CSV table of C-alpha atoms in Angstrom, one decimal:
chain,number,residue,atom,x,y,z
Q,155,MET,CA,64.0,184.0,108.8
Q,156,PRO,CA,64.5,180.2,109.9
Q,157,ILE,CA,61.4,177.9,110.4
Q,158,THR,CA,60.5,177.5,113.8
Q,159,THR,CA,57.1,176.0,113.8
Q,160,CYS,CA,55.9,172.9,111.4
Q,161,ILE,CA,52.1,172.9,110.8
Q,162,PHE,CA,50.2,170.2,109.2
Q,163,ASP,CA,46.9,169.7,107.8
Q,164,ALA,CA,45.4,166.4,109.1
Q,165,TYR,CA,43.2,164.7,106.7
Q,166,GLY,CA,44.7,163.6,103.7
Q,167,THR,CA,48.1,164.7,105.1
Q,168,LEU,CA,48.9,162.9,108.2
Q,169,PHE,CA,45.7,160.6,108.1
Q,170,ASP,CA,44.7,158.5,105.1
Q,171,VAL,CA,41.2,159.5,104.2
Q,172,ALA,CA,40.9,156.5,101.9
Q,173,SER,CA,41.6,153.9,104.5
Q,174,ALA,CA,38.0,153.9,106.1
Q,175,ALA,CA,36.5,152.6,102.6
Q,176,ARG,CA,39.7,150.2,102.3
Q,177,GLU,CA,39.4,148.7,105.3
Q,178,ALA,CA,35.6,148.1,105.4
Q,179,ALA,CA,35.7,146.6,101.9
Q,180,ALA,CA,38.0,143.9,103.4
Q,181,GLU,CA,35.5,142.9,105.8
Q,182,PRO,CA,33.4,140.1,104.9
Q,183,GLU,CA,30.1,141.7,105.7
Q,184,PHE,CA,30.8,144.4,103.5
Q,185,ALA,CA,31.9,142.8,100.3
Q,186,MET,CA,29.3,144.8,98.3
Q,187,ILE,CA,32.0,147.5,98.1
Q,188,ALA,CA,34.8,145.3,97.6
Q,189,GLU,CA,35.2,146.6,93.8
Q,190,THR,CA,34.0,149.9,94.4
Q,191,TRP,CA,35.5,151.2,97.5
Q,192,PRO,CA,38.1,153.6,95.8
Q,193,THR,CA,35.1,155.4,93.9
Q,194,ILE,CA,33.1,155.6,97.2
Q,195,ALA,CA,36.1,156.9,98.8
Q,196,ASN,CA,37.0,159.5,96.2
Q,197,ASP,CA,33.2,160.6,96.2
Q,198,TRP,CA,33.2,160.8,99.8
Q,199,ARG,CA,36.3,162.9,100.1
Q,200,LEU,CA,35.1,165.4,97.3
Q,201,LYS,CA,31.8,166.2,98.6
Q,202,GLN,CA,33.2,166.3,102.1
Q,203,LEU,CA,35.4,169.4,100.8
Q,204,GLN,CA,32.9,170.9,98.7
Q,205,TYR,CA,30.5,171.1,101.3
Q,206,THR,CA,33.2,172.8,103.6
Q,207,TRP,CA,33.9,175.5,101.0
Q,208,LEU,CA,30.1,176.1,100.4
Q,209,ARG,CA,29.4,176.5,104.0
Q,210,ALA,CA,32.1,178.7,104.4
Q,211,ILE,CA,30.7,181.0,101.6
Q,212,THR,CA,27.2,180.9,102.8
Q,213,GLY,CA,28.1,181.4,106.5
Q,214,GLU,CA,26.2,178.1,107.1
Q,215,HIS,CA,28.6,176.6,109.4
Q,216,THR,CA,28.5,173.1,111.1
Q,217,ASP,CA,31.2,170.8,112.6
Q,218,PHE,CA,33.2,168.7,110.3
Q,219,TRP,CA,31.7,165.4,111.5
Q,220,GLU,CA,28.1,166.4,110.0
Q,221,VAL,CA,30.1,167.5,106.9
Q,222,THR,CA,31.8,164.0,106.8
Q,223,GLY,CA,28.2,162.3,107.2
Q,224,ASN,CA,26.5,164.5,104.4
Q,225,GLY,CA,29.2,163.6,102.2
Q,226,LEU,CA,29.3,160.1,102.8
Q,227,ASP,CA,25.5,159.8,102.4
Q,228,TRP,CA,25.8,161.3,98.9
Q,229,ALA,CA,28.7,159.0,98.1
Q,230,LEU,CA,26.6,156.0,99.2
Q,231,GLU,CA,23.2,157.1,97.2
Q,232,ARG,CA,25.4,157.6,94.0
Q,233,ALA,CA,26.7,153.9,94.6
Q,234,GLY,CA,23.3,152.7,94.9
Q,235,LEU,CA,23.9,151.8,98.6
Q,236,ALA,CA,21.8,154.5,100.3
Q,237,GLY,CA,19.9,152.0,102.2
Q,238,GLU,CA,22.9,150.3,103.6
Q,239,ALA,CA,22.8,151.7,107.3
Q,240,ALA,CA,25.3,149.3,108.6
Q,241,LEU,CA,27.9,150.0,106.1
Q,242,ARG,CA,27.3,153.5,106.5
Q,243,GLU,CA,27.8,153.2,110.5
Q,244,ARG,CA,30.9,151.2,110.0
Q,245,LEU,CA,32.5,153.8,107.7
Q,246,MET,CA,31.7,156.4,110.2
Q,247,ALA,CA,33.3,154.5,112.9
Q,248,LEU,CA,36.5,153.9,110.8
Q,249,TYR,CA,36.8,157.6,109.8
Q,250,TRP,CA,36.9,158.5,113.7
Q,251,GLU,CA,40.3,156.3,113.5
Q,252,LEU,CA,42.0,156.7,110.4
Q,253,SER,CA,45.1,155.4,109.7
Q,254,ALA,CA,48.1,157.6,109.5
Q,255,TYR,CA,50.3,157.3,106.6
Q,256,PRO,CA,53.5,155.1,107.5
Q,257,GLU,CA,56.3,157.7,107.5
Q,258,VAL,CA,54.3,160.1,110.0
Q,259,PRO,CA,55.4,159.0,113.3
Q,260,GLY,CA,59.1,159.1,112.5
Q,261,MET,CA,58.9,162.1,110.7
Q,262,LEU,CA,57.2,164.0,113.8
Q,263,ASP,CA,59.5,162.1,116.0
Q,264,THR,CA,62.9,163.8,113.7
Q,265,LEU,CA,61.1,167.4,114.0
Q,266,THR,CA,60.5,167.5,117.6
Q,267,SER,CA,63.9,166.0,118.3
Q,268,ALA,CA,65.3,168.7,116.4
Q,269,GLY,CA,63.5,171.5,118.2
Q,270,PHE,CA,60.9,172.4,115.8
Q,271,LYS,CA,57.5,173.2,117.4
Q,272,THR,CA,54.9,171.1,115.6
Q,273,GLY,CA,50.8,171.3,115.4
Q,274,ILE,CA,47.9,170.4,113.2
Q,275,LEU,CA,45.6,173.0,111.9
Q,276,SER,CA,42.4,171.1,110.5
Q,277,ASN,CA,39.0,171.5,109.6
Q,278,GLY,CA,38.2,168.5,111.9
Q,279,SER,CA,36.1,169.1,115.0
Q,280,PRO,CA,38.3,168.7,118.4
Q,281,GLU,CA,36.6,165.2,118.9
Q,282,MET,CA,37.6,164.0,115.7
Q,283,LEU,CA,40.9,165.2,115.7
Q,284,ALA,CA,41.6,163.8,118.9
Q,285,GLY,CA,40.4,160.3,118.1
Q,286,ALA,CA,42.7,160.3,115.1
Q,287,VAL,CA,45.5,161.2,117.2
Q,288,LYS,CA,45.4,158.8,119.5
Q,289,SER,CA,44.7,156.2,117.3
Q,290,ALA,CA,48.0,157.3,115.3
Q,291,GLY,CA,49.9,157.5,118.6
Q,292,ILE,CA,51.1,160.4,117.7
Q,293,ALA,CA,49.9,163.1,120.6
Q,294,ARG,CA,53.5,163.2,122.3
Q,295,HIS,CA,55.1,164.8,119.2
Q,296,LEU,CA,52.1,167.5,118.7
Q,297,ASP,CA,52.4,171.0,120.4
Q,298,HIS,CA,49.0,171.9,119.5
Q,299,VAL,CA,46.1,170.4,117.7
Q,300,LEU,CA,44.0,173.2,116.4
Q,301,SER,CA,40.4,172.9,115.1
Q,302,VAL,CA,38.3,175.4,113.0
Q,303,GLU,CA,35.8,175.2,115.5
Q,304,SER,CA,37.6,177.8,117.7
Q,305,VAL,CA,36.7,180.4,114.5
Q,306,GLY,CA,33.4,178.9,113.3
Q,307,ILE,CA,34.7,178.8,109.7
Q,308,PHE,CA,36.4,176.5,107.7
Q,309,LYS,CA,39.7,176.8,105.5
Q,310,PRO,CA,41.1,178.6,103.6
Q,311,ALA,CA,39.7,181.4,105.6
Q,312,GLN,CA,42.1,183.9,106.9
Q,313,ALA,CA,41.0,183.6,110.7
Q,314,VAL,CA,41.8,179.9,110.3
Q,315,TYR,CA,45.4,180.6,109.5
Q,316,ASP,CA,45.4,183.3,112.1
Q,317,MET,CA,45.2,180.8,114.6
Q,318,VAL,CA,48.8,179.4,114.1
Q,319,GLY,CA,50.4,182.9,115.2
Q,320,THR,CA,48.0,182.9,118.1
Q,321,ALA,CA,48.7,179.4,119.4
Q,322,PHE,CA,52.6,179.6,118.5
Q,323,ASP,CA,53.3,183.1,119.1
Q,324,CYS,CA,55.2,183.2,115.7
Q,325,ALA,CA,55.4,184.9,112.5
Q,326,PRO,CA,54.1,183.7,109.2
Q,327,ASN,CA,57.5,183.4,107.6
Q,328,GLU,CA,58.5,181.0,110.6
Q,329,VAL,CA,55.9,178.5,109.7
Q,330,LEU,CA,56.3,175.7,107.5
Q,331,PHE,CA,52.8,174.8,106.4
Q,332,VAL,CA,52.3,171.1,104.9
Q,333,SER,CA,49.0,170.0,103.3
Q,334,SER,CA,48.0,167.7,100.7
Q,335,ASN,CA,45.3,169.8,99.7
Q,336,GLY,CA,46.4,172.3,96.8
Q,337,TRP,CA,43.5,174.7,97.7
Q,338,ASP,CA,44.9,174.8,101.2
Q,339,VAL,CA,48.2,175.4,100.4
Q,340,ALA,CA,47.4,178.3,98.2
Q,341,GLY,CA,45.5,179.9,100.6
Q,342,ALA,CA,48.2,179.2,103.2
Q,343,THR,CA,50.8,180.5,100.5
Q,344,GLY,CA,49.0,183.7,100.0
Q,345,TYR,CA,48.9,184.3,104.0
Q,346,GLY,CA,52.4,184.4,104.1
Q,347,PHE,CA,53.6,180.7,105.3
Q,348,ASN,CA,56.2,178.8,103.6
Q,349,THR,CA,54.1,176.0,101.9
Q,350,VAL,CA,54.6,172.1,101.0
Q,351,TRP,CA,52.1,170.6,98.9
Q,352,VAL,CA,52.0,166.7,99.6
Q,353,ASN,CA,51.2,165.4,96.1
Q,354,ARG,CA,50.9,161.9,96.6
Q,355,ALA,CA,49.0,161.2,93.5
Q,356,ALA,CA,51.1,163.3,91.0
Q,357,GLU,CA,48.5,165.5,90.2
Q,358,PRO,CA,48.6,169.2,88.5
Q,359,VAL,CA,49.0,172.0,90.5
Q,360,ASP,CA,45.8,174.0,91.1
Q,361,ARG,CA,45.3,176.8,88.9
Q,362,LEU,CA,45.1,179.2,91.7
Q,363,PRO,CA,46.4,183.0,92.4
Q,364,HIS,CA,49.2,181.3,94.8
Q,365,ARG,CA,51.4,178.5,94.2
Q,366,PRO,CA,53.3,175.9,96.6
Q,367,ALA,CA,56.7,176.7,97.7
Q,368,HIS,CA,57.5,173.2,97.6
Q,369,VAL,CA,56.1,169.9,96.3
Q,370,LEU,CA,57.2,166.3,97.8
Q,371,ASP,CA,55.3,163.2,97.2
Q,372,ASP,CA,55.4,162.3,100.7
Q,373,LEU,CA,56.1,163.4,104.2
Q,374,THR,CA,59.5,161.8,104.5
Q,375,ALA,CA,61.8,164.8,103.7
Q,376,ILE,CA,59.8,167.4,105.7
Q,377,PRO,CA,62.5,167.7,108.4
Q,378,ASP,CA,65.4,168.1,106.1
Q,379,LEU,CA,63.2,170.8,104.2
Q,380,ALA,CA,62.5,172.7,107.4
Q,381,ARG,CA,66.4,172.7,108.0
Q,382,THR,CA,67.2,174.7,105.0
Q,383,PHE,CA,65.5,178.0,105.6
């Protein structure tokens, strides 16, 4: 069956999660992270993801904004910066308007011009996603922006992937699902989506029951790939 619908994870896939720390580090008042921002960004992202998994397992859901703040607090404490309130405030503000990867607007424009339906399926809260989408200027290219807050559990729970069929009235095998997270791609593959892992860092494939159908190093080729089904 041909692909009708292209669904994207948001954070790390469309939006550069390292951009908040990178941009703060370039500002004179936050020169204290000029050398350490990559480690802070990595720790922040890792803890953010770990907390979503643990909350999903334990049934203690909260929104992604709180999880994001919790992850940042851990990362700053590890870096010896737990008392830097202004830095924390600035990093959280920048996360609200993360930079999109440079190929994103053109890629989405090509997809929608070709007649594909497009959307986001994300752990992010509706307010966070609205901020990022507005900042990136890509709202007109998205039919739906779907947040896990509608079902109250984080990915890779099946209830999250169910949201795509409900919103787009499509079967799983009509969906091309794109994520930079190997665990997310594994969950989506097991669900029945056609999957793409955007592996910008050239990492090994996760040792999980399901593997990505396709691996790309950025999003540029997504429109061509969608047409091949």
